[in-house]
């Protein structure tokens, strides 16, 4: 079935995302988000590290359930569509040595900054998306500033990279 | 009418089902791939942008309709100008480095991209870091500006004074513009 194995158009994806957000507001009276789930995992890791032993895992709440559901859904969808493959480093990581350290530095550093920014702004990424739909000015300030900075820096870095290639 | 606001085990069960649906949707929409995200930021691939803008186009009007019917409540966390701006800038810098947000990192890891685990570890570390400096942030960043008041929309649904209508129209125009100007790339 092509609907399961193929990619979906942006208007289907956009509509479904909007429906998901509305459905979560109706069913949970809250936005779909994983911040509390990730916070519980973070506290579990911290407590286990401090104690030097594996402590009791966090109690299953709805946000941890959502997190687990995303893992199952993305895994199933990737297998069905044929895009599932084990990859230890992104394709643009370079050679073997760079392929080891670059994903670690990029991943930990980038992930740290993304979550730091979200924590400072006071909501998860999905929460900001949902708040933007609810016409929250704060969410729009966050999304626009994030996109302008990320896009401008990406374009400048890309041009610099292309220039470097041309000079070789 | 009012939101269903599920509780207990039913809430957890529905959250797991919603998560499965969301995981499928994230994979189908290519939002979880590093290359799609970076190409979208470089304005070389419009899929991520059109998906976001189309969700705004549909969502904003749908939300207004459901809000008027009393089926949903406004669920917006308090926001202030400087934390939102600085948070957005820091998040943007992080995004060009790792090309992932929390939800896409989880889905990307499930799709076999083991390197997304480093992103998740970085995110977990950030929680502890924010906890450690929360007092400092409360004394500085959060005192620079007052919380932005949230204006509940009122008036007619299709009135030109309704900002939701304007935002929907702008989003749709941008979708069409991006669709006809920016190409479509490949994923990982």
Short mmCIF file of C-alpha atoms in Angstrom, two decimals:
data_model
loop_
_atom_site.label_atom_id
_atom_site.label_comp_id
_atom_site.label_asym_id
_atom_site.label_seq_id
_atom_site.Cartn_x
_atom_site.Cartn_y
_atom_site.Cartn_z
CA UNK A 1 0.00 0.00 0.00
CA UNK A 2 1.49 3.25 -1.16
CA UNK A 3 -0.09 5.22 1.69
CA UNK A 4 2.02 3.20 4.16
CA UNK A 5 5.21 2.86 2.15
CA UNK A 6 5.35 6.29 0.45
CA UNK A 7 5.80 9.83 1.74
CA UNK A 8 2.86 12.12 2.41
CA UNK A 9 2.30 15.59 0.94
CA UNK A 10 2.78 18.70 3.05
CA UNK A 11 -0.95 19.46 3.05
CA UNK A 12 -1.74 16.02 4.51
CA UNK A 13 1.07 16.35 7.08
CA UNK A 14 0.15 19.93 7.98
CA UNK A 15 -3.53 19.06 8.36
CA UNK A 16 -2.76 15.97 10.47
CA UNK A 17 -0.37 17.92 12.73
CA UNK A 18 -3.04 20.60 13.27
CA UNK A 19 -5.61 17.86 14.03
CA UNK A 20 -3.19 16.17 16.46
CA UNK A 21 -2.72 19.43 18.33
CA UNK A 22 -6.48 20.06 18.48
CA UNK A 23 -7.15 16.46 19.52
CA UNK A 24 -4.63 16.73 22.36
CA UNK A 25 -6.27 19.96 23.55
CA UNK A 26 -9.64 18.18 23.54
CA UNK A 27 -8.60 14.77 24.94
CA UNK A 28 -5.92 15.82 27.45
CA UNK A 29 -6.82 19.50 27.95
CA UNK A 30 -3.10 20.01 27.44
CA UNK A 31 -0.62 20.18 24.56
CA UNK A 32 1.21 17.09 23.34
CA UNK A 33 4.69 17.46 24.72
CA UNK A 34 7.51 15.42 26.11
CA UNK A 35 9.08 17.95 28.46
CA UNK A 36 7.76 16.30 31.63
CA UNK A 37 8.64 12.86 30.23
CA UNK A 38 12.21 13.94 29.45
CA UNK A 39 12.45 15.67 32.82
CA UNK A 40 11.50 12.39 34.52
CA UNK A 41 14.19 10.55 32.49
CA UNK A 42 16.70 13.29 33.35
CA UNK A 43 15.94 13.00 37.09
CA UNK A 44 16.18 9.20 36.88
CA UNK A 45 19.63 9.46 35.24
CA UNK A 46 20.79 12.06 37.80
CA UNK A 47 19.55 10.05 40.79
CA UNK A 48 21.12 6.85 39.44
CA UNK A 49 24.44 8.60 38.77
CA UNK A 50 24.51 10.18 42.23
CA UNK A 51 23.62 6.89 43.93
CA UNK A 52 26.02 4.84 41.80
CA UNK A 53 23.30 2.27 41.13
CA UNK A 54 20.23 2.00 38.92
CA UNK A 55 17.33 3.51 40.83
CA UNK A 56 13.64 2.70 40.31
CA UNK A 57 12.54 3.83 36.82
CA UNK A 58 10.18 6.79 36.61
CA UNK A 59 6.46 6.06 36.96
CA UNK A 60 4.63 5.79 33.64
CA UNK A 61 2.69 9.00 33.04
CA UNK A 62 0.96 10.16 29.87
CA UNK A 63 3.97 12.09 28.58
CA UNK A 64 6.28 9.09 29.02
CA UNK A 65 3.59 7.03 27.26
CA UNK A 66 3.63 9.54 24.40
CA UNK A 67 7.42 9.29 24.22
CA UNK A 68 7.23 5.48 24.02
CA UNK A 69 4.46 5.72 21.42
CA UNK A 70 6.60 7.97 19.21
CA UNK A 71 9.44 5.43 19.39
CA UNK A 72 7.09 2.61 18.32
CA UNK A 73 5.34 4.66 15.61
CA UNK A 74 8.52 6.01 14.01
CA UNK A 75 10.16 2.56 14.15
CA UNK A 76 7.16 0.87 12.50
CA UNK A 77 6.79 3.58 9.87
CA UNK A 78 10.51 3.57 9.00
CA UNK A 79 10.51 -0.23 8.62
CA UNK A 80 7.37 -0.22 6.44
CA UNK A 81 8.60 2.61 4.22
CA UNK A 82 12.08 1.07 3.92
CA UNK A 83 13.92 4.05 5.41
CA UNK A 84 15.01 2.21 8.58
CA UNK A 85 18.73 1.67 8.72
CA UNK A 86 21.38 1.63 11.41
CA UNK A 87 23.53 4.72 11.05
CA UNK A 88 26.13 5.62 13.69
CA UNK A 89 27.11 8.94 12.12
CA UNK A 90 25.40 11.38 9.75
CA UNK A 91 26.50 11.12 6.10
CA UNK A 92 28.24 14.51 6.24
CA UNK A 93 30.50 13.50 9.16
CA UNK A 94 33.58 12.89 7.01
CA UNK A 95 36.18 10.14 7.55
CA UNK A 96 36.33 7.35 10.13
CA UNK A 97 37.95 9.41 12.92
CA UNK A 98 35.72 12.41 12.31
CA UNK A 99 32.79 10.01 12.06
CA UNK A 100 33.38 9.03 15.70
CA UNK A 101 33.91 12.35 17.44
CA UNK A 102 31.84 14.67 15.22
CA UNK A 103 28.42 13.08 15.93
CA UNK A 104 29.21 13.12 19.67
CA UNK A 105 30.26 16.78 19.74
CA UNK A 106 27.51 17.89 17.34
CA UNK A 107 24.84 15.79 19.04
CA UNK A 108 25.61 16.59 22.66
CA UNK A 109 26.44 20.24 21.97
CA UNK A 110 23.53 20.87 19.62
CA UNK A 111 21.03 18.93 21.72
CA UNK A 112 22.17 20.80 24.83
CA UNK A 113 21.67 24.19 23.16
CA UNK A 114 18.29 23.25 21.65
CA UNK A 115 16.94 22.11 25.03
CA UNK A 116 18.56 25.07 26.83
CA UNK A 117 16.79 27.46 24.45
CA UNK A 118 13.48 25.66 24.91
CA UNK A 119 13.86 25.67 28.70
CA UNK A 120 14.66 29.39 28.76
CA UNK A 121 11.63 30.11 26.54
CA UNK A 122 9.57 27.97 28.90
CA UNK A 123 7.99 25.33 26.68
CA UNK A 124 8.76 22.26 24.57
CA UNK A 125 9.13 22.56 20.78
CA UNK A 126 5.74 20.94 20.24
CA UNK A 127 4.32 23.24 22.92
CA UNK A 128 5.66 26.27 21.04
CA UNK A 129 4.10 24.95 17.82
CA UNK A 130 0.78 24.47 19.60
CA UNK A 131 1.03 27.91 21.24
CA UNK A 132 1.73 29.50 17.84
CA UNK A 133 -1.55 28.00 16.59
CA UNK A 134 -3.22 29.52 19.66
CA UNK A 135 -1.77 32.91 18.61
CA UNK A 136 0.64 33.24 21.52
CA UNK A 137 2.98 36.20 20.88
CA UNK A 138 5.75 34.54 22.91
CA UNK A 139 5.65 31.42 20.72
CA UNK A 140 5.86 33.51 17.55
CA UNK A 141 8.83 35.50 18.92
CA UNK A 142 10.54 32.19 19.74
CA UNK A 143 9.80 30.51 16.38
CA UNK A 144 10.70 33.53 14.22
CA UNK A 145 13.95 34.29 16.10
CA UNK A 146 14.92 30.60 16.01
CA UNK A 147 14.26 30.31 12.29
CA UNK A 148 16.02 33.58 11.35
CA UNK A 149 19.15 32.72 13.35
CA UNK A 150 19.29 29.09 12.19
CA UNK A 151 18.52 29.92 8.57
CA UNK A 152 20.93 32.87 8.30
CA UNK A 153 23.77 30.92 9.93
CA UNK A 154 23.09 27.85 7.76
CA UNK A 155 23.11 29.87 4.54
CA UNK A 156 26.31 31.70 5.52
CA UNK A 157 28.04 28.44 6.50
CA UNK A 158 26.85 26.78 3.28
CA UNK A 159 28.21 29.65 1.15
CA UNK A 160 31.49 29.57 3.04
CA UNK A 161 31.68 25.83 2.42
CA UNK A 162 30.89 26.24 -1.31
CA UNK A 163 33.49 29.02 -1.56
CA UNK A 164 36.06 26.74 0.05
CA UNK A 165 35.27 24.01 -2.46
CA UNK A 166 35.60 26.46 -5.37
CA UNK A 167 39.00 27.63 -4.15
CA UNK A 168 40.49 24.13 -4.07
CA UNK B 1 -19.40 21.58 25.83
CA UNK B 2 -15.96 21.23 27.35
CA UNK B 3 -12.70 19.33 26.74
CA UNK B 4 -12.77 15.62 27.56
CA UNK B 5 -9.62 15.92 29.78
CA UNK B 6 -9.01 12.19 30.17
CA UNK B 7 -7.48 10.95 33.41
CA UNK B 8 -5.82 7.83 34.79
CA UNK B 9 -4.94 4.78 32.71
CA UNK B 10 -7.17 5.83 29.82
CA UNK B 11 -5.13 9.03 29.49
CA UNK B 12 -1.90 6.98 29.35
CA UNK B 13 -3.37 4.50 26.83
CA UNK B 14 -4.61 7.27 24.52
CA UNK B 15 -1.23 9.05 24.87
CA UNK B 16 0.57 5.89 23.71
CA UNK B 17 -1.79 5.59 20.70
CA UNK B 18 -1.35 9.32 19.94
CA UNK B 19 2.43 8.86 20.21
CA UNK B 20 2.35 5.99 17.71
CA UNK B 21 0.34 8.14 15.29
CA UNK B 22 2.70 11.06 15.82
CA UNK B 23 5.75 8.86 15.24
CA UNK B 24 4.30 7.66 11.93
CA UNK B 25 3.44 11.23 10.95
CA UNK B 26 6.93 12.52 11.77
CA UNK B 27 8.52 9.80 9.65
CA UNK B 28 6.10 10.28 6.75
CA UNK B 29 6.57 14.04 6.73
CA UNK B 30 10.41 13.80 6.63
CA UNK B 31 10.62 16.06 9.69
CA UNK B 32 13.02 13.67 11.42
CA UNK B 33 15.84 13.61 8.86
CA UNK B 34 18.96 15.69 9.35
CA UNK B 35 19.30 16.56 5.67
CA UNK B 36 15.67 17.72 5.31
CA UNK B 37 16.05 20.00 8.34
CA UNK B 38 19.37 21.49 7.21
CA UNK B 39 18.11 21.94 3.63
CA UNK B 40 14.99 23.67 4.96
CA UNK B 41 17.17 26.07 6.96
CA UNK B 42 19.31 26.71 3.86
CA UNK B 43 16.06 27.37 1.94
CA UNK B 44 16.84 24.51 -0.45
CA UNK B 45 13.95 22.23 0.54
CA UNK B 46 10.49 23.59 1.27
CA UNK B 47 8.86 20.48 2.76
CA UNK B 48 9.45 21.33 6.43
CA UNK B 49 8.42 24.95 5.99
CA UNK B 50 5.27 24.17 4.00
CA UNK B 51 4.26 21.50 6.52
CA UNK B 52 4.67 23.99 9.39
CA UNK B 53 2.85 26.81 7.60
CA UNK B 54 0.03 24.57 6.39
CA UNK B 55 -0.48 23.30 9.94
CA UNK B 56 -0.75 26.95 11.04
CA UNK B 57 -3.22 27.66 8.21
CA UNK B 58 -5.49 24.76 9.23
CA UNK B 59 -4.81 24.86 12.97
CA UNK B 60 -5.43 28.56 13.65
CA UNK B 61 -8.91 28.57 12.12
CA UNK B 62 -9.79 25.18 13.58
CA UNK B 63 -8.67 26.29 17.04
CA UNK B 64 -10.82 29.42 16.86
CA UNK B 65 -13.82 27.32 15.82
CA UNK B 66 -13.32 24.76 18.62
CA UNK B 67 -12.64 27.51 21.16
CA UNK B 68 -15.94 29.20 20.30
CA UNK B 69 -17.71 25.84 20.69
CA UNK B 70 -16.04 25.35 24.09
CA UNK B 71 -14.41 22.08 23.02
CA UNK B 72 -10.89 23.28 23.81
CA UNK B 73 -9.32 25.61 26.35
CA UNK B 74 -6.39 27.95 25.76
CA UNK B 75 -3.26 26.09 26.85
CA UNK B 76 -0.43 28.59 26.55
CA UNK B 77 2.39 28.86 29.06
CA UNK B 78 3.24 32.39 30.23
CA UNK B 79 5.89 33.96 28.01
CA UNK B 80 8.01 37.10 28.21
CA UNK B 81 9.81 38.91 25.39
CA UNK B 82 13.48 38.44 26.35
CA UNK B 83 13.30 34.78 27.42
CA UNK B 84 11.39 33.95 24.21
CA UNK B 85 13.86 35.87 22.02
CA UNK B 86 17.04 34.59 23.69
CA UNK B 87 15.60 31.08 23.95
CA UNK B 88 14.80 31.17 20.23
CA UNK B 89 18.31 32.36 19.34
CA UNK B 90 20.01 29.68 21.48
CA UNK B 91 17.66 27.00 20.11
CA UNK B 92 18.39 28.19 16.55
CA UNK B 93 22.15 27.87 17.12
CA UNK B 94 21.62 24.38 18.51
CA UNK B 95 19.42 23.48 15.57
CA UNK B 96 22.12 24.22 12.97
CA UNK B 97 24.57 22.08 14.95
CA UNK B 98 22.44 18.97 15.51
CA UNK B 99 19.44 19.53 13.16
CA UNK B 100 17.06 18.01 15.69
CA UNK B 101 14.41 19.09 18.16
CA UNK B 102 13.40 16.77 21.04
CA UNK B 103 10.52 15.07 19.25
CA UNK B 104 12.47 14.54 16.00
CA UNK B 105 15.52 13.23 17.91
CA UNK B 106 13.38 10.50 19.51
CA UNK B 107 11.75 9.56 16.18
CA UNK B 108 15.09 9.69 14.34
CA UNK B 109 16.64 7.35 16.92
CA UNK B 110 13.72 4.95 16.43
CA UNK B 111 14.36 5.04 12.66
CA UNK B 112 17.85 3.62 13.28
CA UNK B 113 19.88 6.84 13.37
CA UNK B 114 21.91 5.91 16.45
CA UNK B 115 23.71 9.27 16.38
CA UNK B 116 20.42 10.89 17.51
CA UNK B 117 21.16 9.32 20.91
CA UNK B 118 23.91 11.91 21.44
CA UNK B 119 21.35 14.66 20.81
CA UNK B 120 19.00 13.10 23.40
CA UNK B 121 21.89 12.90 25.90
CA UNK B 122 22.69 16.58 25.26
CA UNK B 123 19.05 17.46 25.88
CA UNK B 124 18.91 15.48 29.14
CA UNK B 125 22.09 17.27 30.31
CA UNK B 126 20.46 20.63 29.54
CA UNK B 127 17.70 19.93 32.09
CA UNK B 128 20.26 19.56 34.87
CA UNK B 129 22.12 22.67 33.68
CA UNK B 130 18.96 24.78 33.69
CA UNK B 131 18.10 23.49 37.18
CA UNK B 132 21.57 24.53 38.36
CA UNK B 133 21.27 28.09 37.03
CA UNK B 134 17.51 28.59 37.52
CA UNK B 135 18.09 31.03 40.39
CA UNK B 136 20.44 33.14 38.27
CA UNK B 137 17.94 33.13 35.36
CA UNK B 138 15.10 34.16 37.68
CA UNK B 139 17.15 37.12 38.95
CA UNK B 140 18.29 38.29 35.52
CA UNK B 141 16.65 37.18 32.27
CA UNK B 142 13.14 36.75 33.65
CA UNK B 143 13.16 40.21 35.26
CA UNK B 144 14.09 42.10 32.06
CA UNK B 145 10.57 42.10 30.65
CA UNK B 146 7.05 41.59 31.91
CA UNK B 147 5.04 38.55 30.75
CA UNK B 148 3.39 39.16 27.39
CA UNK B 149 -0.37 39.36 27.98
CA UNK B 150 -2.40 36.80 26.07
CA UNK B 151 -5.28 38.40 24.20
CA UNK B 152 -8.22 36.11 23.82
CA UNK B 153 -9.75 36.49 20.39
CA UNK B 154 -13.21 37.86 20.25
CA UNK B 155 -15.63 38.94 17.60
CA UNK B 156 -16.81 37.37 14.40
CA UNK B 157 -15.12 34.32 13.00
CA UNK B 158 -14.68 35.74 9.48
CA UNK B 159 -14.18 39.34 10.56
CA UNK B 160 -11.13 41.15 9.17
CA UNK B 161 -10.42 42.23 12.74
CA UNK B 162 -9.82 38.60 13.65
CA UNK B 163 -6.01 38.05 13.71
CA UNK B 164 -6.54 34.32 13.23
CA UNK B 165 -7.98 34.97 9.77
CA UNK B 166 -5.01 37.17 8.83
CA UNK B 167 -2.50 34.63 10.09
CA UNK B 168 -4.24 31.87 8.14
CA UNK B 169 -4.20 33.92 4.92
CA UNK B 170 -0.52 34.89 5.35
CA UNK B 171 0.40 31.25 6.05
CA UNK B 172 -1.42 30.06 2.92
CA UNK B 173 0.24 32.73 0.75
CA UNK B 174 3.66 31.74 2.14
CA UNK B 175 2.90 28.05 1.48
CA UNK B 176 2.14 28.84 -2.17
CA UNK B 177 5.21 31.07 -2.45
CA UNK B 178 7.53 28.42 -1.00
CA UNK B 179 5.92 25.68 -3.07
CA UNK B 180 6.60 27.57 -6.31
CA UNK B 181 10.06 28.90 -5.42
CA UNK B 182 11.94 26.41 -3.23
CA UNK B 183 12.54 22.93 -4.57
CA UNK B 184 12.16 19.57 -2.92
CA UNK B 185 15.29 17.73 -1.78
CA UNK B 186 16.00 14.16 -0.74
CA UNK B 187 16.12 12.74 2.77
CA UNK B 188 18.99 10.85 4.47
#
